[in-house]
Short mmCIF file of C-alpha atoms and ligand atoms in Angstrom, two decimals:
data_model
loop_
_atom_site.label_atom_id
_atom_site.label_comp_id
_atom_site.label_asym_id
_atom_site.label_seq_id
_atom_site.Cartn_x
_atom_site.Cartn_y
_atom_site.Cartn_z
CA MET J 1196 0.03 0.04 -0.03
CA THR J 1197 2.86 2.47 0.72
CA GLY J 1198 5.52 3.39 -1.67
CA ASP J 1199 8.39 1.11 -1.74
CA THR J 1200 10.56 1.42 1.27
CA ALA J 1201 13.29 -1.02 0.66
CA HIS J 1202 13.93 -2.09 4.43
CA PRO J 1203 11.39 -0.95 6.77
CA VAL J 1204 11.73 -1.16 10.71
CA CYS J 1205 8.08 -1.85 11.02
CA VAL J 1206 5.51 -3.60 8.86
CA VAL J 1207 1.95 -2.33 9.89
CA ILE J 1208 -0.78 -4.77 9.09
CA GLY J 1209 -4.52 -4.07 8.65
CA PRO J 1210 -7.71 -6.13 9.61
CA ASN J 1211 -7.46 -9.93 8.86
CA ALA J 1212 -10.76 -10.13 6.79
CA GLY J 1213 -10.56 -14.15 7.19
CA GLN J 1214 -12.71 -16.13 4.98
CA PHE J 1215 -16.53 -15.54 4.56
CA ASP J 1216 -17.12 -19.47 4.52
CA GLN J 1217 -15.49 -19.92 7.80
CA TYR J 1218 -17.17 -16.80 9.46
CA VAL J 1219 -20.63 -18.26 8.49
CA ALA J 1220 -19.57 -21.91 9.58
CA GLU J 1221 -18.69 -20.71 12.89
CA ARG J 1222 -22.08 -18.64 13.16
CA LYS J 1223 -24.19 -21.48 12.21
CA ALA J 1224 -22.63 -23.92 14.53
CA LEU J 1225 -24.26 -21.48 17.34
CA GLU J 1226 -27.54 -21.28 15.63
CA THR J 1227 -29.65 -22.65 18.27
CA VAL J 1228 -28.17 -20.39 21.17
CA SER J 1229 -27.45 -17.27 19.48
CA GLY J 1230 -28.73 -14.96 16.80
CA ALA J 1231 -25.20 -14.68 15.12
CA TYR J 1232 -26.43 -16.95 12.51
CA ARG J 1233 -29.82 -15.22 11.67
CA ASP J 1234 -28.04 -12.02 11.39
CA VAL J 1235 -25.78 -13.48 8.67
CA GLN J 1236 -29.11 -14.56 6.81
CA VAL J 1237 -30.54 -11.18 6.89
CA ASN J 1238 -26.90 -9.83 5.64
CA SER J 1239 -25.87 -12.40 3.01
CA LEU J 1240 -27.37 -14.22 -0.04
CA HIS J 1241 -28.19 -17.74 -0.17
CA ILE J 1242 -26.98 -18.94 -3.72
CA ALA J 1243 -26.55 -22.42 -5.07
CA GLY J 1244 -26.95 -23.62 -1.32
CA LYS J 1245 -24.23 -21.45 -0.17
CA ARG J 1246 -24.09 -18.19 1.88
CA VAL J 1247 -22.11 -15.39 -0.01
CA SER J 1248 -21.76 -11.82 1.04
CA TYR J 1249 -23.20 -9.01 -1.17
CA LEU J 1250 -19.45 -8.14 -2.42
CA ASP J 1251 -18.66 -11.81 -3.21
CA TRP J 1252 -22.01 -11.91 -5.43
CA PHE J 1253 -20.79 -8.41 -7.00
CA ASN J 1254 -17.42 -10.02 -7.86
CA GLN J 1255 -18.99 -13.35 -9.01
CA LEU J 1256 -21.12 -11.09 -11.54
CA ARG J 1257 -18.04 -9.26 -12.84
CA ALA J 1258 -15.98 -12.46 -13.09
CA ASP J 1259 -18.91 -13.63 -15.37
CA VAL J 1260 -18.35 -10.92 -17.72
CA ASP J 1261 -14.59 -10.67 -17.15
CA PRO J 1262 -12.63 -13.75 -15.74
CA ASN J 1263 -9.47 -11.69 -15.17
CA ALA J 1264 -11.18 -9.01 -12.93
CA ARG J 1265 -9.49 -8.88 -9.62
CA PRO J 1266 -12.14 -9.19 -6.99
CA PHE J 1267 -12.87 -6.39 -4.85
CA GLY J 1268 -12.31 -6.94 -0.81
CA THR J 1269 -14.27 -4.99 1.88
CA PHE J 1270 -10.99 -3.67 3.05
CA ASP J 1271 -9.66 -2.38 -0.19
CA PRO J 1272 -9.68 1.14 0.81
CA PRO J 1273 -6.77 1.56 3.11
CA SER J 1274 -7.83 1.70 6.89
CA LEU J 1275 -7.07 5.14 8.78
CA ALA J 1276 -5.28 3.44 11.39
CA GLU J 1277 -2.61 2.01 9.65
CA MET J 1278 -1.95 4.83 7.79
CA HIS J 1279 -1.78 6.84 10.96
CA LEU J 1280 0.75 4.58 12.44
CA VAL J 1281 3.03 4.58 9.49
CA SER J 1282 3.06 8.57 9.38
CA ARG J 1283 3.85 8.64 13.24
CA LEU J 1284 6.35 6.01 12.85
CA ALA J 1285 7.89 7.97 9.88
CA ARG J 1286 8.07 11.09 12.14
CA ASP J 1287 9.91 9.19 14.84
CA GLY J 1288 12.40 8.31 12.28
CA LEU J 1289 11.28 4.49 11.86
CA PRO J 1290 10.67 3.87 8.29
CA SER J 1291 7.48 1.63 7.89
CA VAL J 1292 5.09 0.28 5.42
CA SER J 1293 1.75 -0.84 5.66
CA ILE J 1294 0.30 -3.90 3.62
CA GLY J 1295 -3.48 -3.32 4.07
CA GLU J 1296 -5.79 -6.39 4.94
CA PHE J 1297 -3.91 -9.44 5.85
CA GLN J 1298 -5.11 -12.05 3.43
CA ARG J 1299 -4.78 -9.62 0.37
CA GLY J 1300 -1.57 -8.43 1.47
CA ARG J 1301 0.11 -11.98 2.39
CA ALA J 1302 2.24 -11.92 -0.62
CA ARG J 1303 3.79 -8.64 -0.15
CA LEU J 1304 4.16 -9.40 3.87
CA ASP J 1305 6.01 -12.63 2.73
CA ALA J 1306 8.45 -10.67 0.62
CA LEU J 1307 8.84 -7.97 3.17
CA LEU J 1308 9.59 -10.78 5.77
CA ARG J 1309 12.63 -12.15 3.86
CA GLY J 1310 14.23 -8.62 4.70
CA GLU J 1311 13.63 -9.38 8.56
CA PRO J 1312 12.12 -6.23 9.66
CA ALA J 1313 12.45 -5.54 13.22
CA VAL J 1314 8.80 -5.32 14.08
CA VAL J 1315 5.40 -6.18 12.56
CA ALA J 1316 2.49 -4.17 14.15
CA VAL J 1317 -0.85 -5.63 14.02
CA THR J 1318 -4.10 -3.38 14.23
CA THR J 1319 -7.08 -4.77 15.64
CA THR J 1320 -9.57 -2.22 14.88
CA PHE J 1321 -11.81 -4.87 13.18
CA SER J 1322 -11.04 -7.77 15.43
CA PHE J 1323 -13.42 -9.40 17.79
CA GLU J 1324 -11.48 -12.69 18.76
CA PRO J 1325 -7.81 -13.72 19.10
CA LYS J 1326 -7.91 -16.14 16.25
CA PRO J 1327 -7.29 -13.46 13.36
CA VAL J 1328 -4.33 -12.14 15.16
CA ARG J 1329 -2.78 -15.38 15.86
CA GLU J 1330 -2.87 -16.44 12.09
CA ILE J 1331 -0.58 -13.24 11.53
CA VAL J 1332 1.39 -14.11 14.51
CA ASP J 1333 2.05 -17.50 13.23
CA PHE J 1334 2.55 -16.36 9.69
CA VAL J 1335 5.35 -13.99 10.63
CA ARG J 1336 7.16 -16.37 13.08
CA GLU J 1337 7.38 -19.15 10.36
CA ARG J 1338 8.96 -16.81 7.92
CA SER J 1339 11.04 -14.34 10.24
CA PRO J 1340 11.61 -15.74 13.87
CA ARG J 1341 13.58 -12.85 14.61
CA THR J 1342 10.82 -10.11 13.68
CA LYS J 1343 8.94 -9.01 16.94
CA VAL J 1344 5.27 -8.86 16.84
CA ILE J 1345 3.54 -6.00 18.61
CA VAL J 1346 -0.54 -5.86 18.88
CA GLY J 1347 -2.65 -3.00 19.84
CA GLY J 1348 -5.93 -1.41 18.91
CA PRO J 1349 -9.30 -1.51 20.10
CA TYR J 1350 -9.71 -5.32 20.66
CA ILE J 1351 -6.80 -5.05 23.13
CA TRP J 1352 -7.77 -2.13 24.76
CA ASN J 1353 -11.43 -3.71 25.31
CA LEU J 1354 -9.57 -6.98 26.55
CA VAL J 1355 -7.63 -4.95 29.19
CA GLN J 1356 -10.88 -3.52 30.53
CA SER J 1357 -12.20 -6.90 31.34
CA PRO J 1358 -11.89 -7.60 35.02
CA SER J 1359 -10.29 -11.14 35.02
CA ARG J 1360 -6.62 -10.91 34.49
CA ARG J 1361 -6.52 -14.49 34.29
CA GLY J 1362 -8.79 -14.12 31.21
CA GLN J 1363 -6.55 -11.48 29.72
CA ASP J 1364 -3.60 -13.43 30.11
CA LEU J 1365 -4.90 -16.52 28.33
CA LEU J 1366 -5.86 -14.42 25.55
CA PHE J 1367 -2.52 -12.63 25.44
CA GLY J 1368 -1.04 -16.19 25.29
CA GLU J 1369 -3.60 -17.25 22.59
CA MET J 1370 -2.52 -14.39 20.37
CA GLY J 1371 1.28 -15.20 21.05
CA ALA J 1372 2.62 -11.59 20.38
CA ASP J 1373 5.85 -10.21 21.80
CA ALA J 1374 4.25 -7.29 23.17
CA PHE J 1375 0.60 -5.69 23.80
CA VAL J 1376 0.01 -1.85 23.53
CA ILE J 1377 -2.54 -1.13 26.22
CA ASP J 1378 -3.68 2.42 25.60
CA SER J 1379 -6.86 3.48 23.82
CA GLN J 1380 -4.80 5.66 21.41
CA GLY J 1381 -1.29 3.84 21.74
CA GLU J 1382 0.64 5.36 18.89
CA THR J 1383 3.16 6.95 21.04
CA THR J 1384 3.67 3.55 22.88
CA LEU J 1385 3.80 1.83 19.79
CA ALA J 1386 6.77 4.17 18.28
CA ARG J 1387 8.55 3.75 21.75
CA VAL J 1388 8.33 -0.20 21.51
CA VAL J 1389 9.46 -0.36 17.88
CA LYS J 1390 12.48 1.73 18.73
CA ILE J 1391 13.18 -0.41 21.70
CA PHE J 1392 12.97 -3.68 19.65
CA ALA J 1393 14.69 -2.08 16.75
CA GLU J 1394 17.82 -1.09 18.89
CA GLY J 1395 17.81 -4.48 20.81
CA ARG J 1396 17.28 -2.77 23.99
CA ASP J 1397 14.38 -5.21 25.05
CA ASP J 1398 15.17 -4.67 28.97
CA GLU J 1399 13.93 -1.27 28.50
CA LEU J 1400 10.22 -2.76 27.62
CA ALA J 1401 9.90 -3.01 31.55
CA ARG J 1402 10.21 0.79 31.97
CA THR J 1403 7.96 1.68 29.05
CA PRO J 1404 4.48 2.70 30.16
CA ASN J 1405 1.37 0.92 28.66
CA VAL J 1406 2.78 -2.40 27.61
CA ALA J 1407 2.04 -5.89 28.13
CA PHE J 1408 4.66 -8.73 27.75
CA ALA J 1409 5.84 -12.06 28.87
CA VAL J 1410 8.60 -12.70 31.40
CA ASP J 1411 9.20 -16.28 31.93
CA GLY J 1412 5.97 -17.32 30.66
CA LYS J 1413 4.30 -14.90 32.94
CA TRP J 1414 2.30 -11.75 31.54
CA VAL J 1415 3.46 -8.29 33.21
CA ARG J 1416 1.80 -4.93 32.43
CA THR J 1417 3.80 -1.75 32.76
CA GLU J 1418 2.22 1.62 34.66
CA ARG J 1419 -0.30 2.98 32.59
CA ALA J 1420 0.35 6.65 31.35
CA GLU J 1421 -2.65 7.55 29.28
CA GLU J 1422 -1.75 9.09 26.03
CA ASN J 1423 -3.14 12.27 24.89
CA ASN J 1424 -1.99 12.93 21.52
CA SER J 1425 -2.83 15.84 19.62
CA LEU J 1426 -5.15 15.59 16.55
CA ASP J 1427 -3.34 18.28 14.97
CA GLN J 1428 0.15 16.98 15.24
CA ASN J 1429 -0.73 13.55 14.47
CA ARG J 1430 -2.15 13.82 10.98
CA VAL J 1431 -1.37 11.50 8.09
CA ASP J 1432 1.27 12.13 6.01
CA TRP J 1433 -0.31 11.29 2.50
CA THR J 1434 2.78 11.84 0.68
CA LEU J 1435 4.42 8.56 2.08
CA PHE J 1436 1.80 6.64 0.43
CA ASP J 1437 1.38 5.29 -3.11
CA ALA J 1438 -1.49 7.64 -4.61
CA ASP J 1439 -2.91 4.65 -6.22
CA SER J 1440 -3.75 3.30 -3.19
CA ILE J 1441 -5.63 6.34 -1.61
CA ARG J 1442 -7.48 6.71 -4.92
CA PRO J 1443 -10.46 6.81 -5.70
CA PHE J 1444 -11.70 6.60 -2.20
CA THR J 1445 -10.09 7.43 1.34
CA MET J 1446 -10.76 7.96 4.99
CA THR J 1447 -9.84 10.81 7.11
CA ARG J 1448 -11.04 12.13 10.47
CA THR J 1449 -11.73 15.57 11.97
CA ALA J 1450 -12.53 14.42 15.51
CA ILE J 1451 -11.82 11.55 17.76
CA SER J 1452 -14.54 10.36 20.40
CA CYS J 1453 -17.99 11.35 20.72
CA PRO J 1454 -19.67 13.68 23.12
CA PHE J 1455 -22.64 11.53 23.50
CA ALA J 1456 -23.33 8.40 25.73
CA CYS J 1457 -25.58 5.74 24.17
CA SER J 1458 -26.26 3.09 26.36
CA PHE J 1459 -25.57 0.26 23.70
CA CYS J 1460 -22.24 1.83 22.83
CA THR J 1461 -18.57 1.69 24.28
CA TYR J 1462 -16.93 3.90 22.02
CA PRO J 1463 -16.86 7.40 24.02
CA LEU J 1464 -15.67 5.14 27.04
CA ARG J 1465 -12.83 3.82 24.90
CA ALA J 1466 -11.80 6.71 23.32
CA GLY J 1467 -12.05 9.30 26.02
CA GLU J 1468 -12.78 12.99 25.65
CA HIS J 1469 -14.31 14.60 22.16
CA ARG J 1470 -11.28 16.00 20.63
CA LEU J 1471 -11.31 18.09 17.18
CA ALA J 1472 -8.77 19.13 14.66
CA SER J 1473 -8.41 22.46 13.73
CA LEU J 1474 -9.98 23.76 10.61
CA GLU J 1475 -6.71 25.12 9.34
CA THR J 1476 -5.31 21.32 9.76
CA MET J 1477 -7.94 20.06 7.90
CA GLU J 1478 -8.03 22.33 5.04
CA ALA J 1479 -4.23 21.74 4.71
CA GLU J 1480 -4.93 17.94 4.64
CA LEU J 1481 -8.03 18.11 2.25
CA ARG J 1482 -5.95 20.26 0.01
CA VAL J 1483 -3.28 17.40 -0.33
CA LEU J 1484 -6.04 14.73 -0.84
CA ASP J 1485 -7.34 16.77 -3.50
CA SER J 1486 -4.22 17.49 -5.36
CA LEU J 1487 -3.77 13.33 -5.57
CA GLY J 1488 -6.94 12.93 -7.48
CA VAL J 1489 -9.05 11.40 -4.48
CA LYS J 1490 -12.58 11.18 -5.72
CA PHE J 1491 -14.49 10.22 -2.35
CA VAL J 1492 -13.50 11.24 1.20
CA ASP J 1493 -15.15 9.51 3.97
CA PHE J 1494 -14.86 11.43 7.23
CA ILE J 1495 -14.98 8.55 9.73
CA ASP J 1496 -16.01 11.00 12.69
CA ASP J 1497 -18.58 9.38 14.66
CA THR J 1498 -20.54 12.50 14.90
CA PHE J 1499 -19.24 14.69 12.05
CA ASN J 1500 -22.08 17.41 12.59
CA VAL J 1501 -21.32 17.94 16.26
CA PRO J 1502 -20.69 20.77 17.42
CA LEU J 1503 -23.03 22.10 14.58
CA PRO J 1504 -21.45 25.58 14.17
CA ARG J 1505 -17.94 23.87 13.75
CA PHE J 1506 -19.63 21.57 11.14
CA LYS J 1507 -21.15 24.58 9.20
CA ASP J 1508 -17.72 26.29 9.29
CA LEU J 1509 -16.14 23.12 8.09
CA CYS J 1510 -18.60 22.91 4.96
CA ARG J 1511 -17.98 26.56 4.26
CA MET J 1512 -14.28 25.58 4.11
CA LEU J 1513 -14.75 22.79 1.58
CA ILE J 1514 -17.33 24.97 -0.47
CA ARG J 1515 -14.57 27.87 -0.22
CA ASN J 1516 -11.74 25.52 -1.60
CA ARG J 1517 -14.04 24.42 -4.54
CA PHE J 1518 -12.66 20.82 -4.04
CA SER J 1519 -13.41 18.07 -6.76
CA PHE J 1520 -14.09 15.30 -4.36
CA ARG J 1521 -17.34 14.14 -2.65
CA TRP J 1522 -17.88 13.17 0.68
CA ILE J 1523 -19.65 10.85 3.03
CA SER J 1524 -19.90 10.73 6.89
CA TYR J 1525 -21.93 9.76 10.01
CA LEU J 1526 -24.38 12.43 10.61
CA ARG J 1527 -26.74 12.94 13.61
CA CYS J 1528 -30.23 13.83 12.47
CA GLY J 1529 -30.95 15.06 16.07
CA ASN J 1530 -28.05 18.04 15.30
CA MET J 1531 -29.19 18.73 11.76
CA ASP J 1532 -31.04 22.01 10.61
CA GLU J 1533 -31.94 23.22 7.11
CA GLU J 1534 -28.85 25.52 6.61
CA ALA J 1535 -26.65 22.52 7.64
CA VAL J 1536 -28.20 20.34 5.17
CA ARG J 1537 -27.80 22.92 2.53
CA LEU J 1538 -24.26 23.49 3.45
CA ALA J 1539 -23.47 19.63 3.53
CA ALA J 1540 -24.77 19.38 0.07
CA GLU J 1541 -23.34 22.46 -1.35
CA SER J 1542 -19.83 21.19 -0.01
CA GLY J 1543 -20.07 17.82 -1.88
CA CYS J 1544 -21.94 15.50 0.75
CA VAL J 1545 -23.45 12.62 -1.20
CA GLY J 1546 -24.14 10.18 1.39
CA ALA J 1547 -24.90 10.01 5.14
CA LEU J 1548 -24.60 7.27 7.54
CA LEU J 1549 -27.22 7.56 10.03
CA GLY J 1550 -27.47 5.92 13.38
CA ILE J 1551 -31.09 5.85 13.63
CA GLU J 1552 -31.21 2.67 15.47
CA SER J 1553 -34.99 2.44 16.27
CA GLY J 1554 -38.26 4.13 15.26
CA SER J 1555 -39.61 3.79 18.58
CA ARG J 1556 -39.46 6.71 21.23
CA PRO J 1557 -39.44 4.80 24.26
CA VAL J 1558 -36.61 2.31 22.93
CA LEU J 1559 -34.67 5.40 21.93
CA GLU J 1560 -34.98 6.92 25.27
CA ASN J 1561 -33.67 3.68 26.55
CA MET J 1562 -30.77 3.93 24.21
CA ASN J 1563 -30.27 7.34 25.70
CA LYS J 1564 -29.99 8.50 21.80
CA PHE J 1565 -31.37 12.15 22.58
CA ALA J 1566 -33.19 11.71 19.21
CA ASN J 1567 -36.95 11.05 18.30
CA PRO J 1568 -38.57 9.39 15.36
CA ASP J 1569 -40.21 12.82 14.18
CA LYS J 1570 -36.85 14.76 14.09
CA TYR J 1571 -35.50 11.48 12.19
CA ARG J 1572 -38.27 11.84 9.40
CA LYS J 1573 -37.64 15.58 8.98
CA ALA J 1574 -33.81 15.25 8.71
CA ILE J 1575 -33.93 12.12 6.28
CA ARG J 1576 -36.30 14.28 4.05
CA TRP J 1577 -34.13 17.40 4.07
CA LEU J 1578 -30.85 15.06 3.18
CA GLU J 1579 -32.79 13.34 0.66
CA ASP J 1580 -34.05 16.08 -1.22
CA ALA J 1581 -30.82 17.80 -1.03
CA GLY J 1582 -29.53 14.87 -3.09
CA VAL J 1583 -27.63 13.13 -0.01
CA MET J 1584 -28.18 9.40 -0.15
CA CYS J 1585 -28.98 8.33 3.45
CA TRP J 1586 -28.22 4.85 5.09
CA ALA J 1587 -30.36 4.35 8.06
CA LEU J 1588 -28.64 1.89 10.28
CA LEU J 1589 -31.08 0.01 12.55
CA PHE J 1590 -31.08 -2.68 15.19
CA VAL J 1591 -33.72 -4.83 16.73
CA GLY J 1592 -33.82 -6.17 20.35
CA PHE J 1593 -32.69 -3.51 22.79
CA PRO J 1594 -34.35 -3.38 26.09
CA GLY J 1595 -37.97 -2.23 25.58
CA GLU J 1596 -38.21 -3.65 22.26
CA THR J 1597 -41.63 -5.43 21.63
CA THR J 1598 -43.12 -6.50 18.41
CA GLU J 1599 -44.92 -3.17 18.48
CA THR J 1600 -41.73 -0.94 18.74
CA VAL J 1601 -40.53 -3.10 15.81
CA ALA J 1602 -43.28 -2.15 13.75
CA GLU J 1603 -42.79 1.27 14.64
CA THR J 1604 -39.16 1.03 13.10
CA VAL J 1605 -40.63 -0.71 9.93
CA ALA J 1606 -43.07 2.42 9.76
CA LEU J 1607 -40.28 4.87 9.98
CA VAL J 1608 -38.24 3.34 7.09
CA ARG J 1609 -41.52 3.41 4.98
CA ASP J 1610 -42.27 7.04 5.87
CA ALA J 1611 -38.91 8.55 5.79
CA ALA J 1612 -37.75 6.44 2.52
CA PRO J 1613 -33.94 6.60 3.10
CA THR J 1614 -32.10 5.70 0.03
CA PHE J 1615 -30.68 2.75 2.06
CA PHE J 1616 -31.37 0.72 5.37
CA GLY J 1617 -29.71 -1.93 6.99
CA ALA J 1618 -30.70 -4.08 10.02
CA GLN J 1619 -28.92 -6.15 12.60
CA ILE J 1620 -30.05 -8.07 15.63
CA TRP J 1621 -28.75 -6.17 18.80
CA PHE J 1622 -25.40 -7.52 19.91
CA TYR J 1623 -25.15 -7.36 23.79
CA ASP J 1624 -21.78 -6.12 25.16
CA SER J 1625 -21.74 -6.26 28.82
CA LYS J 1626 -19.45 -3.31 28.91
CA THR J 1627 -21.79 -1.01 27.31
CA PRO J 1628 -23.83 1.25 29.98
CA ILE J 1629 -27.00 -0.58 29.62
CA ALA J 1630 -25.44 -3.31 31.38
CA ALA J 1631 -25.86 -1.02 34.61
CA ARG J 1632 -29.75 -1.24 34.02
CA GLY J 1633 -29.58 -5.26 33.61
CA ALA J 1634 -31.72 -6.17 36.91
CA GLU J 1635 -34.31 -3.61 35.89
CA PHE J 1636 -34.82 -5.28 32.42
CA THR J 1637 -34.02 -9.07 33.49
CA LEU J 1638 -31.06 -8.88 31.06
CA LYS J 1639 -29.33 -12.15 30.48
CA GLY J 1640 -26.87 -13.62 28.02
CA ASN J 1641 -24.55 -11.92 25.99
CA GLY J 1642 -23.47 -11.26 22.36
CA TYR J 1643 -26.19 -12.46 19.88
CA GLY J 1644 -27.55 -14.88 22.63
CA TRP J 1645 -29.68 -12.83 25.15
CA ARG J 1646 -33.10 -12.16 26.57
CA HIS J 1647 -34.62 -9.20 28.54
CA ASN J 1648 -38.25 -8.66 30.01
CA THR J 1649 -39.68 -7.67 26.51
CA MET J 1650 -37.80 -9.66 23.78
CA ASP J 1651 -35.29 -12.65 23.27
CA TRP J 1652 -32.80 -12.92 20.35
CA ARG J 1653 -34.97 -15.21 18.41
CA THR J 1654 -38.08 -12.70 18.27
CA ALA J 1655 -35.44 -9.94 17.62
CA ALA J 1656 -34.17 -12.07 14.57
CA ASP J 1657 -38.04 -12.11 13.31
CA GLY J 1658 -38.00 -8.53 13.80
CA ALA J 1659 -34.99 -7.80 11.55
CA GLU J 1660 -36.30 -10.32 8.93
CA GLN J 1661 -39.69 -8.15 9.11
CA LEU J 1662 -37.65 -5.06 8.37
CA ILE J 1663 -36.04 -6.66 5.24
CA ARG J 1664 -39.10 -8.22 4.09
CA THR J 1665 -41.65 -5.38 4.28
CA PRO J 1666 -41.82 -3.53 1.21
CA ASN J 1667 -40.95 0.15 0.96
CA ASP J 1668 -39.05 2.50 -1.51
CA SER J 1669 -35.61 2.11 0.34
CA LEU J 1670 -32.83 -0.49 -0.67
CA TYR J 1671 -31.08 -2.73 1.83
CA LEU J 1672 -27.42 -2.44 2.37
CA PRO J 1673 -25.77 -5.04 4.77
CA GLN J 1674 -23.85 -3.61 7.40
CA THR J 1675 -20.65 -5.85 6.42
CA ALA J 1676 -19.07 -6.42 2.92
CA PHE J 1677 -21.23 -3.80 1.04
CA THR J 1678 -21.62 -0.85 2.99
CA LEU J 1679 -22.11 2.88 1.66
CA GLU J 1680 -18.49 3.26 1.67
CA THR J 1681 -18.35 0.28 -0.71
CA PHE J 1682 -20.90 1.82 -2.79
CA MET J 1683 -18.79 4.94 -3.19
CA TYR J 1684 -15.77 2.93 -3.58
CA LEU J 1685 -17.07 1.30 -6.68
CA MET J 1686 -18.63 4.38 -8.04
CA GLY J 1687 -15.03 5.73 -7.82
CA LYS J 1688 -13.86 2.54 -9.84
CA GLY J 1689 -16.31 3.67 -12.56
CA TYR J 1690 -19.37 1.81 -11.74
CA GLN J 1691 -22.56 3.77 -12.43
CA LYS J 1692 -24.85 4.49 -9.59
CA THR J 1693 -27.91 3.19 -11.40
CA THR J 1694 -26.08 -0.22 -11.91
CA LEU J 1695 -25.16 -0.40 -8.22
CA LEU J 1696 -28.83 0.61 -7.20
CA GLU J 1697 -29.99 -2.07 -9.23
CA PHE J 1698 -27.53 -4.64 -8.00
CA LEU J 1699 -28.89 -3.92 -4.50
CA ARG J 1700 -32.67 -4.03 -5.47
CA VAL J 1701 -31.96 -7.55 -6.91
CA ALA J 1702 -29.71 -8.64 -4.06
CA ARG J 1703 -32.51 -7.54 -1.58
CA ALA J 1704 -35.15 -9.70 -3.36
CA ILE J 1705 -32.46 -12.67 -3.36
CA VAL J 1706 -31.81 -12.18 0.40
CA ILE J 1707 -35.67 -12.38 1.13
CA ASP J 1708 -36.07 -15.67 -0.85
CA GLY J 1709 -33.20 -17.18 0.94
CA LEU J 1710 -34.43 -16.49 4.52
CA GLY J 1711 -34.40 -19.51 6.55
CA ASP J 1712 -31.89 -21.13 4.04
CA GLN J 1713 -34.43 -21.33 1.38
CA VAL J 1714 -33.57 -22.59 -2.00
CA VAL J 1715 -33.43 -19.46 -4.13
CA ASP J 1716 -34.75 -19.74 -7.74
CA LEU J 1717 -32.16 -17.49 -9.52
CA ALA J 1718 -33.68 -18.16 -12.97
CA LYS J 1719 -36.41 -15.67 -12.14
CA TYR J 1720 -33.92 -12.95 -11.58
CA ASP J 1721 -32.40 -13.89 -15.13
CA ALA J 1722 -33.35 -10.52 -16.84
CA PRO J 1723 -31.98 -8.15 -14.47
CA ILE J 1724 -29.00 -9.98 -13.55
CA THR J 1725 -28.12 -10.15 -17.40
CA ALA J 1726 -28.83 -6.24 -17.59
CA ILE J 1727 -26.51 -5.73 -14.53
CA LYS J 1728 -23.87 -7.71 -16.06
CA ARG J 1729 -23.84 -5.84 -19.34
CA GLU J 1730 -23.32 -2.73 -17.17
CA LEU J 1731 -20.66 -4.23 -15.28
CA ALA J 1732 -18.93 -5.44 -18.79
CA ALA J 1733 -19.07 -1.72 -19.83
CA VAL J 1734 -16.44 -1.08 -16.79
CA ALA J 1735 -14.44 -4.10 -17.08
S1 LIG U 2256 -23.45 5.35 19.17
FE1 LIG U 2256 -22.55 7.13 17.97
S2 LIG U 2256 -23.52 8.83 19.09
FE2 LIG U 2256 -23.95 7.31 20.44
S3 LIG U 2256 -22.32 7.19 22.03
FE3 LIG U 2256 -21.65 5.65 20.08
S4 LIG U 2256 -20.36 7.16 18.71
FE4 LIG U 2256 -21.60 8.43 20.08
#
């Protein structure tokens, strides 16, 4: 992904997407005790007796018209975490490269490991278990036993929040890295540890804050010294990267953390105080991205339009610069007004990810969302009328949910008519604030296997199916493997918006046909599939 650094000190590795088949098999194995497989069914297609992701099916249609087409991957646009780390290490005089997603970057990593880099750094932004990390660690050990492996990021930070030290130690051992960075930010710690390993001063590890490592088979943790890195001083140095790797679609951020406290979310607890980059910093960075020919920018801020006056100033800055890229981001409907929508559209906003969650007022209150369905309806209409495609993100089953409240969510999608919606079953993480109200809701279980006083995961799975089955004017976008980001990335690759919308229309019908693993008669979609392939062939 980066330009050729002949002898990097550190190789940074992005997510390990694993194999979709394995992901499905693992969830199917739990289908009697958890809603994980039902969630897969709502978010994938059942074709020729097999579950395939939306993106895999898109790749299959492309392969039918061009057998040499390189399949697209969910993580083709490089992750911001990798680019941040490479930039930070470079600033500290530690030349580094990133390889992107592990499965697609294996050959490049293999070649880099022949040069025995001092360190491989593994990010865990999209990890939920130790296995994908272990796969990377084994890959490195087999090829370059002297290379040290450091693992950090959200999965490790979440892990060290768990109360059981013994449990943490077991998982550290399962992953098998040489050192773990235990800070929610961690880039300063990573730079220190990379330098220590690169210079062979391993005994200094014990005096370096925020690290876990093994001594004689026992895991020790050094003192905690919370990092507080400035967003302005820690920007990505885009010139370090091969321009082709950040075109047509790239991510950046103008803020870290979130000023809200939704009761189903741990993000503000993990990320700390809400911090904003200055508009001057953003303007300079966006000028670089524009000059590199980026077509779509994804501002990955969790609440891009908060605070609202700053958001309006940011939009005015984009307008003033007449940038040629278009942008998408998470926007909070509750914080929108008509002027903000107008400025967003004028500044190039073409897509909004909206954490709607539910169409029911009491459920939203339990979620501590500070939002209501009327405001949702209004904001979605303003955005859609201004030409911004909305993706309403929903989940079913939060405490307080009933079949009646699910019907309110179904009605919200029908009335508001966002371009896209997506539905999931609520995933219960006991580290989220709602756990403190567990007794009130008689909340039991965890993950996708839970029940409370108004619903259990099975009824929630029925509700998620009801959302996708009920006819409306919106298209369904799954929350993995073909998101709004994928949609924009594919547009950047030359696919027509109309082709992608038609693909999603047919995909939704096929998902519905295949619910409950029903056999799908694909022949009935022959005509639209042939038309889609014709459009895909025009790009191939
Ligand atoms: S769900 Fe979004 S708005 Fe709510 S706390 Fe989490 S990041 Fe903030």
